[in-house]
Short mmCIF file of C-alpha atoms in Angstrom, two decimals:
data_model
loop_
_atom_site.label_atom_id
_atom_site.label_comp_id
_atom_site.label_asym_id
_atom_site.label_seq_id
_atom_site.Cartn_x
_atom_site.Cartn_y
_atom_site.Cartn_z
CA UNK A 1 30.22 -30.35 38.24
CA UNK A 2 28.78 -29.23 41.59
CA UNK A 3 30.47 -25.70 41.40
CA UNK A 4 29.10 -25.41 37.65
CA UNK A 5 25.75 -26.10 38.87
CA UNK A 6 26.39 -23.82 41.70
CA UNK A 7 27.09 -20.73 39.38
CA UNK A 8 24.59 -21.35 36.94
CA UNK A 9 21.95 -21.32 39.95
CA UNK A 10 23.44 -18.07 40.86
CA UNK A 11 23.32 -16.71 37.40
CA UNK A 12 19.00 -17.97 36.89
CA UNK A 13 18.85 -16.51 40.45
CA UNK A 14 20.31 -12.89 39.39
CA UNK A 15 17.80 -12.53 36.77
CA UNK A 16 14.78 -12.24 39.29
CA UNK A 17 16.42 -9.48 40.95
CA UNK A 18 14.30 -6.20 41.30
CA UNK A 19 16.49 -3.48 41.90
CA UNK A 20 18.36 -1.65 39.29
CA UNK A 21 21.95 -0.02 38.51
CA UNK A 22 21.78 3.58 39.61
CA UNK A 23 23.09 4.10 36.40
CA UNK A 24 23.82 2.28 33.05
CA UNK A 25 26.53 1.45 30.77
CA UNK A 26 25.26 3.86 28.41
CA UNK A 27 25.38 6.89 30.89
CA UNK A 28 28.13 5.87 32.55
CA UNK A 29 30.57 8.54 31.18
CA UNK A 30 27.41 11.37 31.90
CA UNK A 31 26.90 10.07 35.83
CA UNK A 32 31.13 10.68 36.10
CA UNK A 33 33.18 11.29 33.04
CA UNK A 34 36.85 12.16 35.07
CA UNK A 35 36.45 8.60 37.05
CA UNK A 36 35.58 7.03 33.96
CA UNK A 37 38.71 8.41 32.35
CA UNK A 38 40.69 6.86 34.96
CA UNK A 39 39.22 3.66 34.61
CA UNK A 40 40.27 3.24 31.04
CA UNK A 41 43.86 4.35 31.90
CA UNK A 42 44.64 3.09 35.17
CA UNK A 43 41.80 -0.15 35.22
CA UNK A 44 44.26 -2.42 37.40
CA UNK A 45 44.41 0.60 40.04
CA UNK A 46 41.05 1.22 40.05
CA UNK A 47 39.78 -2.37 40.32
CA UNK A 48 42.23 -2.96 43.09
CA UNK A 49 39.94 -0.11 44.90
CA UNK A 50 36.33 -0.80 43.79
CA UNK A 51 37.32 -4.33 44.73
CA UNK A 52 38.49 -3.22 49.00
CA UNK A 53 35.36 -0.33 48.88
CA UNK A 54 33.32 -2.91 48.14
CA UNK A 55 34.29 -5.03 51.15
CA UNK A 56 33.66 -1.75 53.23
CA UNK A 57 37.96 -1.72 53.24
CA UNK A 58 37.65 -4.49 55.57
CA UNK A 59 40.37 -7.21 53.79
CA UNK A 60 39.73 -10.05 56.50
CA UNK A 61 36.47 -10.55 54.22
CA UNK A 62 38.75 -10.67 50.88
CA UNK A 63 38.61 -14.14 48.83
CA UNK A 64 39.96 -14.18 45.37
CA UNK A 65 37.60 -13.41 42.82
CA UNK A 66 34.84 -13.00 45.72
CA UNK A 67 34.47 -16.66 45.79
CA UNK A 68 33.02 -17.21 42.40
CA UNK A 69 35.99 -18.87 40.94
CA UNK A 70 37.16 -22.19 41.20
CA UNK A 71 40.67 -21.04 42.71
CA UNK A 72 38.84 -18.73 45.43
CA UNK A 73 40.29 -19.81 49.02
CA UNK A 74 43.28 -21.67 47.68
CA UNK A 75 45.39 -18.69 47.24
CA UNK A 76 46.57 -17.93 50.42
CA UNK A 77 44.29 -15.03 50.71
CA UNK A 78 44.19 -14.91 54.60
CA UNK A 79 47.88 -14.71 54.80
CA UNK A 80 48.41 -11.54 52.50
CA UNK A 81 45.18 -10.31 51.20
CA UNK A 82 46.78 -6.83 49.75
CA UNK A 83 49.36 -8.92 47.87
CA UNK A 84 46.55 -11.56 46.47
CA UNK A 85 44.37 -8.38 45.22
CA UNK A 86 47.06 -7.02 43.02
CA UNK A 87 47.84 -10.43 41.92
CA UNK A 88 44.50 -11.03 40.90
CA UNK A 89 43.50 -7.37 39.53
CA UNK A 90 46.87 -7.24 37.54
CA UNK A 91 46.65 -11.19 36.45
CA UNK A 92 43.31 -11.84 36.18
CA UNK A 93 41.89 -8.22 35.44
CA UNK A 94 38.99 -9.41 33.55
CA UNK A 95 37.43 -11.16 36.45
CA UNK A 96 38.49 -8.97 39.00
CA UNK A 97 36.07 -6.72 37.01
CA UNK A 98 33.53 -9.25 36.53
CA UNK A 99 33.54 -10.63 40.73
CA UNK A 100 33.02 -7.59 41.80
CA UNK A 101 30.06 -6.97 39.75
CA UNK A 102 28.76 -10.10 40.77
CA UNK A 103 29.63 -9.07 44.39
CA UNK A 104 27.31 -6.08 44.36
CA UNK A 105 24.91 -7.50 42.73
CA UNK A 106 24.32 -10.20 45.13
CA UNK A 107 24.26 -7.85 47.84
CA UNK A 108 21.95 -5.32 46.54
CA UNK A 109 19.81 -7.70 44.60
CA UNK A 110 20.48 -5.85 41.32
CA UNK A 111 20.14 -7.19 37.87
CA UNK A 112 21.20 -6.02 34.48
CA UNK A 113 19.57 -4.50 31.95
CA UNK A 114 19.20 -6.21 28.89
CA UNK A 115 20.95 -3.43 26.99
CA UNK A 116 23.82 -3.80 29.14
CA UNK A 117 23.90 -7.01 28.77
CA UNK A 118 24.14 -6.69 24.95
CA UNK A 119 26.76 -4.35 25.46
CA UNK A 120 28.62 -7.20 27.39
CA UNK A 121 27.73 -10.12 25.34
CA UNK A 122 29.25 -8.01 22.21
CA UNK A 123 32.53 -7.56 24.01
CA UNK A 124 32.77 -11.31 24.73
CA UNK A 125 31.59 -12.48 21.13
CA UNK A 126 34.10 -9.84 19.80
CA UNK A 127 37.11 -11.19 21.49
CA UNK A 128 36.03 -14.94 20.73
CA UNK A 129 35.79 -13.64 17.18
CA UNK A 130 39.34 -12.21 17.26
CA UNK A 131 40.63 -15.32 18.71
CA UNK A 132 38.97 -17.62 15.88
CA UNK A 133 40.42 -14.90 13.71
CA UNK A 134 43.95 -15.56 14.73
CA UNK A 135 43.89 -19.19 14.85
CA UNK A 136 43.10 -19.80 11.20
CA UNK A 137 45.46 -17.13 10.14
CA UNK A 138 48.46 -19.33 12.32
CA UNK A 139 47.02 -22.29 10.65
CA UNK A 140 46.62 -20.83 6.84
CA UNK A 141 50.01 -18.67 7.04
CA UNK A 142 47.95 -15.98 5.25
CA UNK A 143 49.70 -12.23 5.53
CA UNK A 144 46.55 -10.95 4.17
CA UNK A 145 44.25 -13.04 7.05
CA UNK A 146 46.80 -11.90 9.52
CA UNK A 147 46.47 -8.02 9.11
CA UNK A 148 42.33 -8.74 9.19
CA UNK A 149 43.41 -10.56 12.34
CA UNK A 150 45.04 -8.22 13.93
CA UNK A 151 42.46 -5.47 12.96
CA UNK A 152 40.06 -7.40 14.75
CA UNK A 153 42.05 -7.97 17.48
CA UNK A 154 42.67 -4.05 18.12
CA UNK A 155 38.96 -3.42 17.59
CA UNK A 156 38.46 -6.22 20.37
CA UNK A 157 40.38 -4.55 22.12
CA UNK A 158 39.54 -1.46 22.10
CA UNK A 159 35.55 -2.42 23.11
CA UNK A 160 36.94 -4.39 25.87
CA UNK A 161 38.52 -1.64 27.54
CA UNK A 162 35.99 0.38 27.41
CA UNK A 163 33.04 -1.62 28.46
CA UNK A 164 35.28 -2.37 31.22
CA UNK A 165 36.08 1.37 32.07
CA UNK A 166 32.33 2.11 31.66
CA UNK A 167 32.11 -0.89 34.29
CA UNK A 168 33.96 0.33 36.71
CA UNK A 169 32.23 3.70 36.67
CA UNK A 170 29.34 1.81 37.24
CA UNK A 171 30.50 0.33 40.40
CA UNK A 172 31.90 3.29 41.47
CA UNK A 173 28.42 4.81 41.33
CA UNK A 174 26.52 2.27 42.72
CA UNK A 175 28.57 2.50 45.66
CA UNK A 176 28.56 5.96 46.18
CA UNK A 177 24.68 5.53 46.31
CA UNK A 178 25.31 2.81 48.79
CA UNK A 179 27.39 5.37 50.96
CA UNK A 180 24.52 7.87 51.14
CA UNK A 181 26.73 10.66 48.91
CA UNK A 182 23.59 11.18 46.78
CA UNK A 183 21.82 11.92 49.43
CA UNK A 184 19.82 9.75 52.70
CA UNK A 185 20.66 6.27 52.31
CA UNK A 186 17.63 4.10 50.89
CA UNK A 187 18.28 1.14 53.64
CA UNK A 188 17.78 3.82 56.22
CA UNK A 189 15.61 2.79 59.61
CA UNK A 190 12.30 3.97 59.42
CA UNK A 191 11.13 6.39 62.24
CA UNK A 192 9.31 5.63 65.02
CA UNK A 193 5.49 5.39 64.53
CA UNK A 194 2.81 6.11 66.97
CA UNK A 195 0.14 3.12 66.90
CA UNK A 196 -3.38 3.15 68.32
CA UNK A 197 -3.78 1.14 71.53
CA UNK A 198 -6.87 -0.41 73.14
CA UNK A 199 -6.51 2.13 76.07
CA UNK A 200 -6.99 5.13 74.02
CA UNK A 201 -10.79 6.26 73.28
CA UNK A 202 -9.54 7.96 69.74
CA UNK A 203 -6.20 6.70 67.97
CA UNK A 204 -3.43 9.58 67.34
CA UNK A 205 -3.50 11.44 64.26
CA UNK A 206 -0.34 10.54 62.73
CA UNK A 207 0.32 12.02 59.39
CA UNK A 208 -3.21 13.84 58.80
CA UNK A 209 -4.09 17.27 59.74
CA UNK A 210 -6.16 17.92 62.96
CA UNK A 211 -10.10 17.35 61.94
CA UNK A 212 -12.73 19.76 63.10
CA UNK A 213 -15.76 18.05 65.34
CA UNK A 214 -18.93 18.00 63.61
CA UNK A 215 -21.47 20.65 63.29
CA UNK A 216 -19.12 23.67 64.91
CA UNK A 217 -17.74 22.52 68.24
CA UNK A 218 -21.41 22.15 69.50
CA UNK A 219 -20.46 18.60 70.81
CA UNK A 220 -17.47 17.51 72.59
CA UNK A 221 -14.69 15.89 70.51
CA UNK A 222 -14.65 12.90 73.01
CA UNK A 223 -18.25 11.18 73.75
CA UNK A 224 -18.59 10.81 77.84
CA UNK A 225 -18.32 7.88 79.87
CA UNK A 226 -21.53 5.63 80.22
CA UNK A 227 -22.73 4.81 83.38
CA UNK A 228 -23.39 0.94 85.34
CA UNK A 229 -26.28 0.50 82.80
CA UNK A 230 -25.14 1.71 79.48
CA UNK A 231 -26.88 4.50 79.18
CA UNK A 232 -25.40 8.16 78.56
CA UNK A 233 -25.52 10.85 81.58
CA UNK A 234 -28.61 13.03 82.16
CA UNK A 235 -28.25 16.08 79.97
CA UNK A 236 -26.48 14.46 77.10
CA UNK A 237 -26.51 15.20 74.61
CA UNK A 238 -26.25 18.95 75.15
CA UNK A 239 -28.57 21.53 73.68
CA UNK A 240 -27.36 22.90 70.39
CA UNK A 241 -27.74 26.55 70.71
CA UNK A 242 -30.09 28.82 72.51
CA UNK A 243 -33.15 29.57 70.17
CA UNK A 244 -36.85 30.44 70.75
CA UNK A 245 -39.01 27.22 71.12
CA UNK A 246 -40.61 26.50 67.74
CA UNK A 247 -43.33 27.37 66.30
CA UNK A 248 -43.28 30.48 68.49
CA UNK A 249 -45.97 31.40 70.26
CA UNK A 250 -49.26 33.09 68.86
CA UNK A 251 -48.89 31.59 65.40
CA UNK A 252 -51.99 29.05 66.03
CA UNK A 253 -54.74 30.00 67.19
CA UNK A 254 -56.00 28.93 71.18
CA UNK A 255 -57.79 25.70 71.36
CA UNK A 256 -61.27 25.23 71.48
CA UNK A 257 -61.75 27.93 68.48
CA UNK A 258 -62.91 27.34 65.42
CA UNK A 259 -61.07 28.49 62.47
CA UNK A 260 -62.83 31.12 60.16
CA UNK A 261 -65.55 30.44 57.38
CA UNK A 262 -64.29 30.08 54.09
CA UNK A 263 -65.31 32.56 51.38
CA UNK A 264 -68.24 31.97 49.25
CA UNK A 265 -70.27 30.20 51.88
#
């Protein structure tokens, strides 16, 4: 009961996950159509090497089904860890598939869309479906419910595959984002950023072009230091610019005159 609990806490805890696939199900055979080929044909193969990639080829970290199955640790995994993969991708393929989806997900903090999981929840209602199918047609003797058995079987079939190739690819992709091939790796370290300090009169100007001092360059770009008092130096701040004293001189009359008599008087 505790490991149920366990995995259904996993499962509510997957949902809140931000991050995305790189790529859906849907566009799975777009984002690489030649590795989703070979995931269709050779799916034990392939899963055997999603499964070490994702473990960074590092087996010492392998546990059967990634730990979310009740047999995970009890197979002997530390002894042989090459022979316990293809046991368990040849055996178990299904949830070889399905652990190491769960294993990047919990690692990248990605959740699935909802059309991908429609796309799985129809595979798994199909093959429940073909089961039921088969079952009453053992228990009726019925040729004619054994052929619609076995028709859905093969068309259970056939989706199962290919969700599962389509899968894969999407594994495959993810991964190859993780390993930077699309381009710098999203987890990368930040550079190094300047930061303003109490020492420095005027923080750096990090990321924003060089600004021009106000009104021309006629003051300096760094005010000077006050004196004991906290007052500014004699002469500051500096004239502006050389220009005849204002009004100039001869515009008013002398004092002591008196100004002309208006017309009409």
């Amino acid at each position: 009961m505790a490991a149920s609990a366990e995995a259904v806490e996993k499962m509510q805890v997957r949902k809140n996950y931000r991050n995305l696939w790189h790529t859906d199900l849907m566009s799975t055979i777009q984002a690489d159509p030649s590795y989703c080929c070979l995931s269709l044909w050779c799916a034990p193969c392939v899963s055997y090497l999603l499964r070490k990639r994702a473990l960074y080829n590092d087996m010492t970290r392998y546990v059967c089904c990634a730990g979310y199955m009740p047999c995970s640790g009890r197979c002997g995994e530390r002894n042989c860890p090459e022979f316990c993969l293809c046991t368990e991708v040849f055996l178990c393929f299904g949830n070889s598939v399905a652990s190491t989806r769960f294993l990047l997900q919990d690692e990248f903090n990605i959740q699935t869309t909802k059309c991908d999981n429609f796309i799985i929840a129809f595979m798994l209602c199909l093959q429940q479906l073909a089961c039921i199918c088969s079952l009453i047609a053992c228990i009726l003797g019925s040729e004619e419910l054994s052929e619609a058995a076995q028709i859905v079987r093969c068309l259970a079939d056939m989706v199962y595959c290919t969700v599962c190739a389509c899968m894969q690819t999407q594994h495959k992709v993810e991964m190859d984002k993780r390993d930077g091939k699309f381009g710098p790796q999203p987890m990368a370290i930040p550079p190094m950023q300047q930061m303003s300090r109490l020492d420095q009169p005027i923080p750096p100007a990090v990321g924003y072009p060089p600004q021009q001092p106000y009104g021309g360059g006629y003051y300096p770009q760094q005010p000077p230091a006050y004196n004991a008092q906290g007052h500014p130096p004699v002469g500051y701040p500096p004239p502006i610019y050389d220009q005849p004293a204002y009004p100039p001189q001869g515009a008013y009359p002398p004092p002591g005159t008196q100004p002309p008599p208006r017309y009409g008087y």
